[in-house]
PDB file of C-alpha atoms in Angstrom:
ATOM      1  CA  MET A   1      68.869  62.187  62.655  1.00 59.00           C
ATOM      2  CA  LEU A   2      70.086  61.801  59.090  1.00 66.00           C
ATOM      3  CA  PRO A   3      68.769  62.341  56.590  1.00 58.00           C
ATOM      4  CA  ASP A   4      66.443  65.067  57.804  1.00 62.00           C
ATOM      5  CA  LYS A   5      62.843  64.294  56.893  1.00 62.00           C
ATOM      6  CA  LYS A   6      61.637  67.856  57.512  1.00 65.00           C
ATOM      7  CA  GLY A   7      63.569  69.259  54.579  1.00 65.00           C
ATOM      8  CA  LYS A   8      64.335  72.475  56.458  1.00 75.00           C
ATOM      9  CA  GLY A   9      67.637  73.563  57.827  1.00 85.00           C
ATOM     10  CA  LEU A  10      69.886  76.235  59.199  1.00 88.00           C
ATOM     11  CA  LEU A  11      73.273  76.136  57.502  1.00 90.00           C
ATOM     12  CA  VAL A  12      75.918  77.723  59.738  1.00 92.00           C
ATOM     13  CA  GLN A  13      79.169  78.477  57.924  1.00 91.00           C
ATOM     14  CA  PHE A  14      82.433  80.022  59.040  1.00 86.00           C
ATOM     15  CA  ASN A  15      83.012  81.958  55.831  1.00 81.00           C
ATOM     16  CA  ASN A  16      81.070  83.867  53.203  1.00 77.00           C
ATOM     17  CA  ASN A  17      81.487  81.176  50.576  1.00 77.00           C
ATOM     18  CA  PRO A  18      77.989  79.689  50.053  1.00 71.00           C
ATOM     19  CA  THR A  19      79.293  76.547  48.348  1.00 80.00           C
ATOM     20  CA  ILE A  20      76.960  73.900  49.819  1.00 85.00           C
ATOM     21  CA  TYR A  21      74.050  76.347  49.958  1.00 84.00           C
ATOM     22  CA  ASN A  22      74.421  77.089  46.241  1.00 83.00           C
ATOM     23  CA  GLN A  23      74.138  73.382  45.447  1.00 85.00           C
ATOM     24  CA  LEU A  24      70.881  72.786  47.346  1.00 84.00           C
ATOM     25  CA  GLU A  25      67.923  71.811  45.198  1.00 79.00           C
ATOM     26  CA  LYS A  26      65.573  73.923  47.350  1.00 81.00           C
ATOM     27  CA  PRO A  27      67.734  76.591  49.002  1.00 81.00           C
ATOM     28  CA  GLN A  28      64.577  78.422  50.115  1.00 82.00           C
ATOM     29  CA  ASN A  29      64.147  75.657  52.733  1.00 83.00           C
ATOM     30  CA  PHE A  30      67.475  76.561  54.319  1.00 86.00           C
ATOM     31  CA  LYS A  31      68.630  79.664  56.131  1.00 88.00           C
ATOM     32  CA  ARG A  32      72.326  80.414  55.808  1.00 90.00           C
ATOM     33  CA  ILE A  33      74.280  82.343  58.419  1.00 90.00           C
ATOM     34  CA  ASN A  34      77.955  83.225  58.595  1.00 88.00           C
ATOM     35  CA  ALA A  35      79.407  82.443  62.028  1.00 88.00           C
ATOM     36  CA  ALA A  36      82.529  84.428  61.155  1.00 84.00           C
ATOM     37  CA  THR A  37      80.576  87.694  61.052  1.00 87.00           C
ATOM     38  CA  ASN A  38      77.794  86.950  63.560  1.00 85.00           C
ATOM     39  CA  ASP A  39      77.965  86.266  67.279  1.00 87.00           C
ATOM     40  CA  LEU A  40      76.502  83.207  68.966  1.00 87.00           C
ATOM     41  CA  GLN A  41      73.312  84.983  70.054  1.00 89.00           C
ATOM     42  CA  THR A  42      72.593  86.108  66.489  1.00 89.00           C
ATOM     43  CA  ILE A  43      73.035  82.521  65.322  1.00 88.00           C
ATOM     44  CA  ILE A  44      70.810  81.164  68.102  1.00 86.00           C
ATOM     45  CA  ASN A  45      68.113  83.704  67.191  1.00 88.00           C
ATOM     46  CA  GLN A  46      67.968  82.074  63.725  1.00 85.00           C
ATOM     47  CA  ILE A  47      67.277  78.618  65.159  1.00 84.00           C
ATOM     48  CA  ASN A  48      63.729  77.320  65.239  1.00 79.00           C
ATOM     49  CA  ASP A  49      62.347  73.937  66.255  1.00 73.00           C
ATOM     50  CA  ASP A  50      61.545  72.915  62.688  1.00 71.00           C
ATOM     51  CA  ALA A  51      65.048  73.283  61.359  1.00 76.00           C
ATOM     52  CA  THR A  52      67.963  70.894  61.515  1.00 85.00           C
ATOM     53  CA  ILE A  53      71.218  72.708  62.250  1.00 90.00           C
ATOM     54  CA  TYR A  54      74.050  71.943  59.841  1.00 92.00           C
ATOM     55  CA  VAL A  55      77.483  73.369  60.609  1.00 93.00           C
ATOM     56  CA  ALA A  56      79.439  73.475  57.356  1.00 91.00           C
ATOM     57  CA  ILE A  57      83.205  73.476  57.783  1.00 91.00           C
ATOM     58  CA  GLU A  58      85.402  73.744  54.735  1.00 86.00           C
ATOM     59  CA  ASN A  59      88.534  75.123  56.326  1.00 85.00           C
ATOM     60  CA  THR A  60      89.352  74.342  59.951  1.00 87.00           C
ATOM     61  CA  ASP A  61      91.542  77.471  60.103  1.00 87.00           C
ATOM     62  CA  GLU A  62      88.428  79.650  59.598  1.00 87.00           C
ATOM     63  CA  VAL A  63      86.426  78.111  62.449  1.00 90.00           C
ATOM     64  CA  ASN A  64      85.660  80.191  65.521  1.00 90.00           C
ATOM     65  CA  HIS A  65      86.073  77.328  67.988  1.00 91.00           C
ATOM     66  CA  THR A  66      84.416  79.221  70.836  1.00 91.00           C
ATOM     67  CA  ILE A  67      81.204  79.659  68.836  1.00 91.00           C
ATOM     68  CA  LEU A  68      81.374  76.115  67.490  1.00 93.00           C
ATOM     69  CA  ASN A  69      81.837  74.608  70.958  1.00 93.00           C
ATOM     70  CA  GLN A  70      78.953  76.630  72.430  1.00 91.00           C
ATOM     71  CA  LEU A  71      76.673  75.825  69.499  1.00 91.00           C
ATOM     72  CA  LEU A  72      77.424  72.095  69.735  1.00 92.00           C
ATOM     73  CA  SER A  73      76.985  72.170  73.523  1.00 91.00           C
ATOM     74  CA  GLN A  74      73.584  73.887  73.377  1.00 88.00           C
ATOM     75  CA  HIS A  75      71.979  72.351  70.255  1.00 89.00           C
ATOM     76  CA  ARG A  76      71.861  69.145  68.266  1.00 88.00           C
ATOM     77  CA  CYS A  77      74.030  69.942  65.278  1.00 91.00           C
ATOM     78  CA  ILE A  78      75.279  67.996  62.306  1.00 91.00           C
ATOM     79  CA  ILE A  79      78.788  68.869  61.203  1.00 93.00           C
ATOM     80  CA  VAL A  80      79.256  68.753  57.433  1.00 92.00           C
ATOM     81  CA  TYR A  81      83.005  68.732  56.863  1.00 91.00           C
ATOM     82  CA  SER A  82      84.699  69.068  53.478  1.00 88.00           C
ATOM     83  CA  GLY A  83      88.398  68.414  53.197  1.00 87.00           C
ATOM     84  CA  ASN A  84      91.338  66.398  54.425  1.00 89.00           C
ATOM     85  CA  PRO A  85      90.096  64.012  57.127  1.00 88.00           C
ATOM     86  CA  TYR A  86      93.267  64.471  59.194  1.00 91.00           C
ATOM     87  CA  ARG A  87      92.264  68.088  59.793  1.00 91.00           C
ATOM     88  CA  LEU A  88      89.171  66.904  61.693  1.00 89.00           C
ATOM     89  CA  ALA A  89      91.516  66.536  64.687  1.00 91.00           C
ATOM     90  CA  ARG A  90      91.650  70.356  64.847  1.00 92.00           C
ATOM     91  CA  ILE A  91      87.978  70.464  65.832  1.00 91.00           C
ATOM     92  CA  LYS A  92      88.218  69.846  69.577  1.00 88.00           C
ATOM     93  CA  SER A  93      84.438  69.731  70.123  1.00 90.00           C
ATOM     94  CA  LEU A  94      83.836  67.193  67.336  1.00 91.00           C
ATOM     95  CA  SER A  95      82.518  64.560  69.762  1.00 91.00           C
ATOM     96  CA  LYS A  96      79.676  66.915  70.777  1.00 94.00           C
ATOM     97  CA  ALA A  97      78.157  66.797  67.294  1.00 93.00           C
ATOM     98  CA  ALA A  98      74.948  64.792  66.918  1.00 91.00           C
ATOM     99  CA  ALA A  99      76.281  63.528  63.582  1.00 89.00           C
ATOM    100  CA  ILE A 100      79.242  64.137  61.304  1.00 91.00           C
ATOM    101  CA  VAL A 101      79.132  64.039  57.511  1.00 91.00           C
ATOM    102  CA  VAL A 102      82.568  63.969  55.904  1.00 90.00           C
ATOM    103  CA  GLN A 103      83.417  64.497  52.270  1.00 88.00           C
ATOM    104  CA  TYR A 104      87.029  64.543  51.270  1.00 86.00           C
ATOM    105  CA  GLU A 105      87.083  67.366  48.747  1.00 84.00           C
ATOM    106  CA  ASN A 106      85.479  70.681  47.821  1.00 81.00           C
ATOM    107  CA  SER A 107      84.815  69.921  44.167  1.00 84.00           C
ATOM    108  CA  THR A 108      81.500  70.980  42.660  1.00 85.00           C
ATOM    109  CA  ALA A 109      80.476  67.316  42.270  1.00 88.00           C
ATOM    110  CA  ALA A 110      81.240  66.582  45.945  1.00 87.00           C
ATOM    111  CA  LEU A 111      79.360  69.678  47.115  1.00 87.00           C
ATOM    112  CA  LYS A 112      76.344  68.759  44.964  1.00 89.00           C
ATOM    113  CA  SER A 113      76.436  65.276  46.449  1.00 88.00           C
ATOM    114  CA  VAL A 114      76.470  66.442  50.068  1.00 88.00           C
ATOM    115  CA  ALA A 115      73.756  69.026  49.324  1.00 87.00           C
ATOM    116  CA  ALA A 116      71.602  66.261  47.818  1.00 87.00           C
ATOM    117  CA  PHE A 117      72.247  64.101  50.883  1.00 85.00           C
ATOM    118  CA  ILE A 118      71.287  66.729  53.461  1.00 84.00           C
ATOM    119  CA  SER A 119      68.184  67.426  51.370  1.00 82.00           C
ATOM    120  CA  GLY A 120      67.261  63.737  51.626  1.00 80.00           C
ATOM    121  CA  LYS A 121      67.583  63.058  47.893  1.00 84.00           C
ATOM    122  CA  VAL A 122      70.372  60.450  47.859  1.00 85.00           C
ATOM    123  CA  ASN A 123      71.798  57.644  49.976  1.00 85.00           C
ATOM    124  CA  ALA A 124      75.141  58.055  51.715  1.00 85.00           C
ATOM    125  CA  GLN A 125      77.721  55.413  52.317  1.00 86.00           C
ATOM    126  CA  GLY A 126      81.335  55.399  53.169  1.00 84.00           C
ATOM    127  CA  ARG A 127      83.860  54.749  55.845  1.00 89.00           C
ATOM    128  CA  LEU A 128      86.520  56.927  57.388  1.00 88.00           C
ATOM    129  CA  PRO A 129      89.736  56.104  55.492  1.00 89.00           C
ATOM    130  CA  VAL A 130      92.026  56.981  58.431  1.00 91.00           C
ATOM    131  CA  SER A 131      91.928  57.026  62.228  1.00 92.00           C
ATOM    132  CA  VAL A 132      91.462  60.580  63.474  1.00 89.00           C
ATOM    133  CA  ALA A 133      90.010  62.517  66.418  1.00 85.00           C
ATOM    134  CA  GLY A 134      89.012  59.384  68.334  1.00 87.00           C
ATOM    135  CA  TYR A 135      87.300  57.732  65.354  1.00 88.00           C
ATOM    136  CA  GLN A 136      88.901  54.569  63.979  1.00 92.00           C
ATOM    137  CA  CYS A 137      89.672  53.872  60.345  1.00 93.00           C
ATOM    138  CA  GLY A 138      86.606  52.195  58.840  1.00 89.00           C
ATOM    139  CA  TRP A 139      84.122  53.989  61.118  1.00 89.00           C
ATOM    140  CA  GLY A 140      80.908  55.099  59.444  1.00 88.00           C
ATOM    141  CA  PHE A 141      77.314  54.287  58.580  1.00 85.00           C
ATOM    142  CA  ASP A 142      75.325  53.669  55.431  1.00 84.00           C
ATOM    143  CA  ILE A 143      72.275  55.918  55.395  1.00 83.00           C
ATOM    144  CA  GLN A 144      69.284  55.516  53.118  1.00 80.00           C
ATOM    145  CA  LYS A 145      67.284  58.443  51.797  1.00 77.00           C
ATOM    146  CA  PRO A 146      63.777  58.798  53.233  1.00 74.00           C
ATOM    147  CA  LYS A 147      61.079  56.868  51.429  1.00 72.00           C
TER     148      LYS A 147
END
């Protein structure tokens, strides 16, 4: 599922801060929707078969867990999480995600890196540095960019 070869996506966020979206090389290939100000049906209406659904979470306190759980239950979604890995445990529906991309900070360099990864421009490698939410320390995959 990663990286997405279609180059199109729906970026669902739980705030108005377009941090990852602003770092995308081709933002016109991505729709961005705020799950904090839109209901589940509005979000679902934005989904089409060509787009990969990315759920960007920067602050677990801002997440509407009801919407997140329903979205993950009904669609194949990739969670893109930025922040302290221990806070992943606050996302109760984490195991329903088709994939999880974790970066450990919200710096501009980190956001550019994850935007390049979801756009298929760079490789990704890394391992979870702690055990959290049912995932053991050292869990992870190396993923190569599409050729």
